[in-house]
PDB file of C-alpha atoms in Angstrom:
ATOM      1  CA  UNK A 124       0.000   0.000   0.000  1.00 94.00           C
ATOM      2  CA  UNK A 125       1.333   3.428  -0.926  1.00 96.00           C
ATOM      3  CA  UNK A 126       0.020   6.886  -0.269  1.00 97.00           C
ATOM      4  CA  UNK A 127       1.942   9.741  -1.826  1.00 96.00           C
ATOM      5  CA  UNK A 128       1.230  13.281  -0.674  1.00 97.00           C
ATOM      6  CA  UNK A 129       2.313  16.217  -2.798  1.00 97.00           C
ATOM      7  CA  UNK A 130       1.702  19.910  -3.303  1.00 97.00           C
ATOM      8  CA  UNK A 131       3.305  21.485  -0.266  1.00 94.00           C
ATOM      9  CA  UNK A 132       5.508  24.540  -0.324  1.00 97.00           C
ATOM     10  CA  UNK A 133       6.008  28.067   0.953  1.00 98.00           C
ATOM     11  CA  UNK A 134       2.827  30.142   0.855  1.00 97.00           C
ATOM     12  CA  UNK A 135       2.115  33.701   2.050  1.00 97.00           C
ATOM     13  CA  UNK A 136      -0.557  34.258   4.679  1.00 98.00           C
ATOM     14  CA  UNK A 137      -4.014  34.463   3.153  1.00 98.00           C
ATOM     15  CA  UNK A 138      -3.130  32.532   0.041  1.00 98.00           C
ATOM     16  CA  UNK A 139      -4.075  29.023  -1.057  1.00 98.00           C
ATOM     17  CA  UNK A 140      -2.452  25.704  -1.751  1.00 98.00           C
ATOM     18  CA  UNK A 141      -3.820  22.387  -2.960  1.00 98.00           C
ATOM     19  CA  UNK A 142      -2.456  19.117  -1.652  1.00 98.00           C
ATOM     20  CA  UNK A 143      -2.968  15.833  -3.425  1.00 98.00           C
ATOM     21  CA  UNK A 144      -2.755  12.252  -2.190  1.00 98.00           C
ATOM     22  CA  UNK A 145      -2.222   9.509  -4.734  1.00 97.00           C
ATOM     23  CA  UNK A 146      -2.869   5.948  -3.607  1.00 97.00           C
ATOM     24  CA  UNK A 147      -2.046   2.455  -4.786  1.00 95.00           C
ATOM     25  CA  UNK A 148      -2.336  -1.034  -3.378  1.00 95.00           C
ATOM     26  CA  UNK A 149      -5.833  -0.589  -1.955  1.00 94.00           C
ATOM     27  CA  UNK A 150      -9.297  -0.832  -3.415  1.00 95.00           C
ATOM     28  CA  UNK A 151      -9.615   2.920  -3.331  1.00 95.00           C
ATOM     29  CA  UNK A 152     -13.402   3.080  -3.563  1.00 94.00           C
ATOM     30  CA  UNK A 153     -13.720   1.096  -0.320  1.00 96.00           C
ATOM     31  CA  UNK A 154     -11.455   3.316   1.772  1.00 97.00           C
ATOM     32  CA  UNK A 155     -11.895   6.593   3.520  1.00 98.00           C
ATOM     33  CA  UNK A 156      -8.993   9.000   3.197  1.00 98.00           C
ATOM     34  CA  UNK A 157      -7.899  11.500   5.781  1.00 98.00           C
ATOM     35  CA  UNK A 158      -5.450  14.337   6.123  1.00 98.00           C
ATOM     36  CA  UNK A 159      -3.464  14.970   9.269  1.00 98.00           C
ATOM     37  CA  UNK A 160      -0.789  17.469  10.129  1.00 98.00           C
ATOM     38  CA  UNK A 161       2.066  17.839  12.546  1.00 98.00           C
ATOM     39  CA  UNK A 162       3.451  21.234  13.389  1.00 97.00           C
ATOM     40  CA  UNK A 163       6.939  21.652  14.839  1.00 93.00           C
ATOM     41  CA  UNK A 164       6.984  20.619  18.480  1.00 95.00           C
ATOM     42  CA  UNK A 165       3.360  19.497  18.440  1.00 97.00           C
ATOM     43  CA  UNK A 166       1.515  16.231  18.173  1.00 97.00           C
ATOM     44  CA  UNK A 167      -0.011  15.102  14.932  1.00 97.00           C
ATOM     45  CA  UNK A 168      -3.649  16.175  14.588  1.00 98.00           C
ATOM     46  CA  UNK A 169      -6.620  15.363  12.419  1.00 98.00           C
ATOM     47  CA  UNK A 170      -7.414  17.879   9.681  1.00 98.00           C
ATOM     48  CA  UNK A 171     -10.036  16.453   7.335  1.00 98.00           C
ATOM     49  CA  UNK A 172     -11.474  13.197   6.059  1.00 98.00           C
ATOM     50  CA  UNK A 173     -13.688  11.967   3.286  1.00 98.00           C
ATOM     51  CA  UNK A 174     -15.618   8.756   3.257  1.00 97.00           C
ATOM     52  CA  UNK A 175     -15.543   6.191   0.475  1.00 95.00           C
ATOM     53  CA  UNK A 176     -18.909   7.518  -0.773  1.00 93.00           C
ATOM     54  CA  UNK A 177     -17.147  10.774  -1.730  1.00 93.00           C
ATOM     55  CA  UNK A 178     -19.946  12.678  -0.020  1.00 95.00           C
ATOM     56  CA  UNK A 179     -19.447  12.401   3.736  1.00 97.00           C
ATOM     57  CA  UNK A 180     -16.727  14.661   5.045  1.00 98.00           C
ATOM     58  CA  UNK A 181     -15.445  15.864   8.376  1.00 98.00           C
ATOM     59  CA  UNK A 182     -13.128  18.688   9.346  1.00 98.00           C
ATOM     60  CA  UNK A 183     -11.253  19.899  12.368  1.00 98.00           C
ATOM     61  CA  UNK A 184     -12.821  23.047  13.780  1.00 98.00           C
ATOM     62  CA  UNK A 185      -9.638  24.978  13.063  1.00 98.00           C
ATOM     63  CA  UNK A 186      -9.968  24.482   9.299  1.00 98.00           C
ATOM     64  CA  UNK A 187     -13.742  24.484   8.754  1.00 98.00           C
ATOM     65  CA  UNK A 188     -14.735  26.974   6.112  1.00 98.00           C
ATOM     66  CA  UNK A 189     -11.180  27.276   4.816  1.00 98.00           C
ATOM     67  CA  UNK A 190     -10.217  23.734   3.761  1.00 98.00           C
ATOM     68  CA  UNK A 191     -12.114  21.446   1.411  1.00 98.00           C
ATOM     69  CA  UNK A 192     -11.441  17.761   0.914  1.00 98.00           C
ATOM     70  CA  UNK A 193     -12.492  15.958  -2.260  1.00 98.00           C
ATOM     71  CA  UNK A 194     -11.783  12.682  -3.974  1.00 97.00           C
ATOM     72  CA  UNK A 195     -11.740  11.250  -7.476  1.00 95.00           C
ATOM     73  CA  UNK A 196     -12.551   7.574  -7.404  1.00 93.00           C
ATOM     74  CA  UNK A 197     -11.530   7.239 -11.057  1.00 94.00           C
ATOM     75  CA  UNK A 198      -8.006   8.492 -10.378  1.00 95.00           C
ATOM     76  CA  UNK A 199      -7.574   7.100  -6.847  1.00 96.00           C
ATOM     77  CA  UNK A 200      -6.673  10.532  -5.541  1.00 97.00           C
ATOM     78  CA  UNK A 201      -7.812  12.814  -2.745  1.00 98.00           C
ATOM     79  CA  UNK A 202      -7.202  16.550  -2.736  1.00 98.00           C
ATOM     80  CA  UNK A 203      -7.146  19.051   0.091  1.00 98.00           C
ATOM     81  CA  UNK A 204      -7.824  22.602  -1.019  1.00 98.00           C
ATOM     82  CA  UNK A 205      -6.477  24.950   1.610  1.00 98.00           C
ATOM     83  CA  UNK A 206      -7.621  28.560   1.411  1.00 98.00           C
ATOM     84  CA  UNK A 207      -6.966  31.630   3.530  1.00 98.00           C
ATOM     85  CA  UNK A 208      -3.890  30.044   5.021  1.00 98.00           C
ATOM     86  CA  UNK A 209      -2.552  31.194   8.365  1.00 98.00           C
ATOM     87  CA  UNK A 210       0.910  30.850   9.915  1.00 97.00           C
ATOM     88  CA  UNK A 211      -0.556  28.333  12.380  1.00 97.00           C
ATOM     89  CA  UNK A 212      -1.350  26.057   9.438  1.00 98.00           C
ATOM     90  CA  UNK A 213       2.378  25.502   8.984  1.00 98.00           C
ATOM     91  CA  UNK A 214       2.986  21.779   9.351  1.00 98.00           C
ATOM     92  CA  UNK A 215       3.874  18.565   7.635  1.00 98.00           C
ATOM     93  CA  UNK A 216       0.675  17.246   6.103  1.00 98.00           C
ATOM     94  CA  UNK A 217       0.064  13.505   5.838  1.00 98.00           C
ATOM     95  CA  UNK A 218      -2.615  11.545   4.065  1.00 98.00           C
ATOM     96  CA  UNK A 219      -3.892   8.289   5.483  1.00 98.00           C
ATOM     97  CA  UNK A 220      -6.374   5.556   4.637  1.00 98.00           C
ATOM     98  CA  UNK A 221      -8.657   3.236   6.521  1.00 98.00           C
ATOM     99  CA  UNK A 222     -11.699   1.158   5.689  1.00 96.00           C
ATOM    100  CA  UNK A 223     -13.548   2.283   8.830  1.00 96.00           C
ATOM    101  CA  UNK A 224     -14.729   5.873   9.263  1.00 96.00           C
ATOM    102  CA  UNK A 225     -14.166   6.200  13.019  1.00 94.00           C
ATOM    103  CA  UNK A 226     -10.762   4.559  12.852  1.00 96.00           C
ATOM    104  CA  UNK A 227      -9.771   6.761   9.934  1.00 97.00           C
ATOM    105  CA  UNK A 228     -10.077   9.890  12.044  1.00 95.00           C
ATOM    106  CA  UNK A 229      -8.295   8.479  15.095  1.00 95.00           C
ATOM    107  CA  UNK A 230      -5.696   5.948  14.057  1.00 95.00           C
ATOM    108  CA  UNK A 231      -5.793   5.048  10.369  1.00 98.00           C
ATOM    109  CA  UNK A 232      -4.154   1.876   9.177  1.00 97.00           C
ATOM    110  CA  UNK A 233      -2.146   3.208   6.251  1.00 98.00           C
ATOM    111  CA  UNK A 234      -0.045   6.355   6.169  1.00 98.00           C
ATOM    112  CA  UNK A 235       1.810   8.189   3.496  1.00 96.00           C
ATOM    113  CA  UNK A 236       4.886  10.312   3.823  1.00 94.00           C
ATOM    114  CA  UNK A 237       4.262  13.955   4.533  1.00 95.00           C
ATOM    115  CA  UNK A 238       4.483  17.123   2.528  1.00 98.00           C
ATOM    116  CA  UNK A 239       5.559  20.348   4.185  1.00 98.00           C
ATOM    117  CA  UNK A 240       3.394  23.448   4.038  1.00 98.00           C
ATOM    118  CA  UNK A 241       4.969  26.621   5.358  1.00 98.00           C
ATOM    119  CA  UNK A 242       2.809  29.714   5.672  1.00 98.00           C
ATOM    120  CA  UNK A 243       4.842  32.891   5.915  1.00 96.00           C
ATOM    121  CA  UNK A 244       3.550  35.788   7.975  1.00 89.00           C
TER     122      UNK A 244
END
């Protein structure tokens, strides 16, 4: 199983960036995909998740209204559109996969490597 996150970089405050997670080795349409992040000196935290139905989503309170998660079941990819970025959004962002919705948001089975997003103030 492989999950490959991409799209990070250096972004000014208030601007946008789009992360993408490409997957292989799983039956993509049966798995929920989540995004997590870990800021320097902090624990990893849940950011957003989308269920296998491509309709049900969930977001951390800190990103609601600014981030949007979406998936393309034909391409086996999940995107995270991040708008109105703030310096506190600076972190390494990871995508993860799990068959079960509740497990996905707490302790997903499969993890990808992270991509760094740095928001300059």
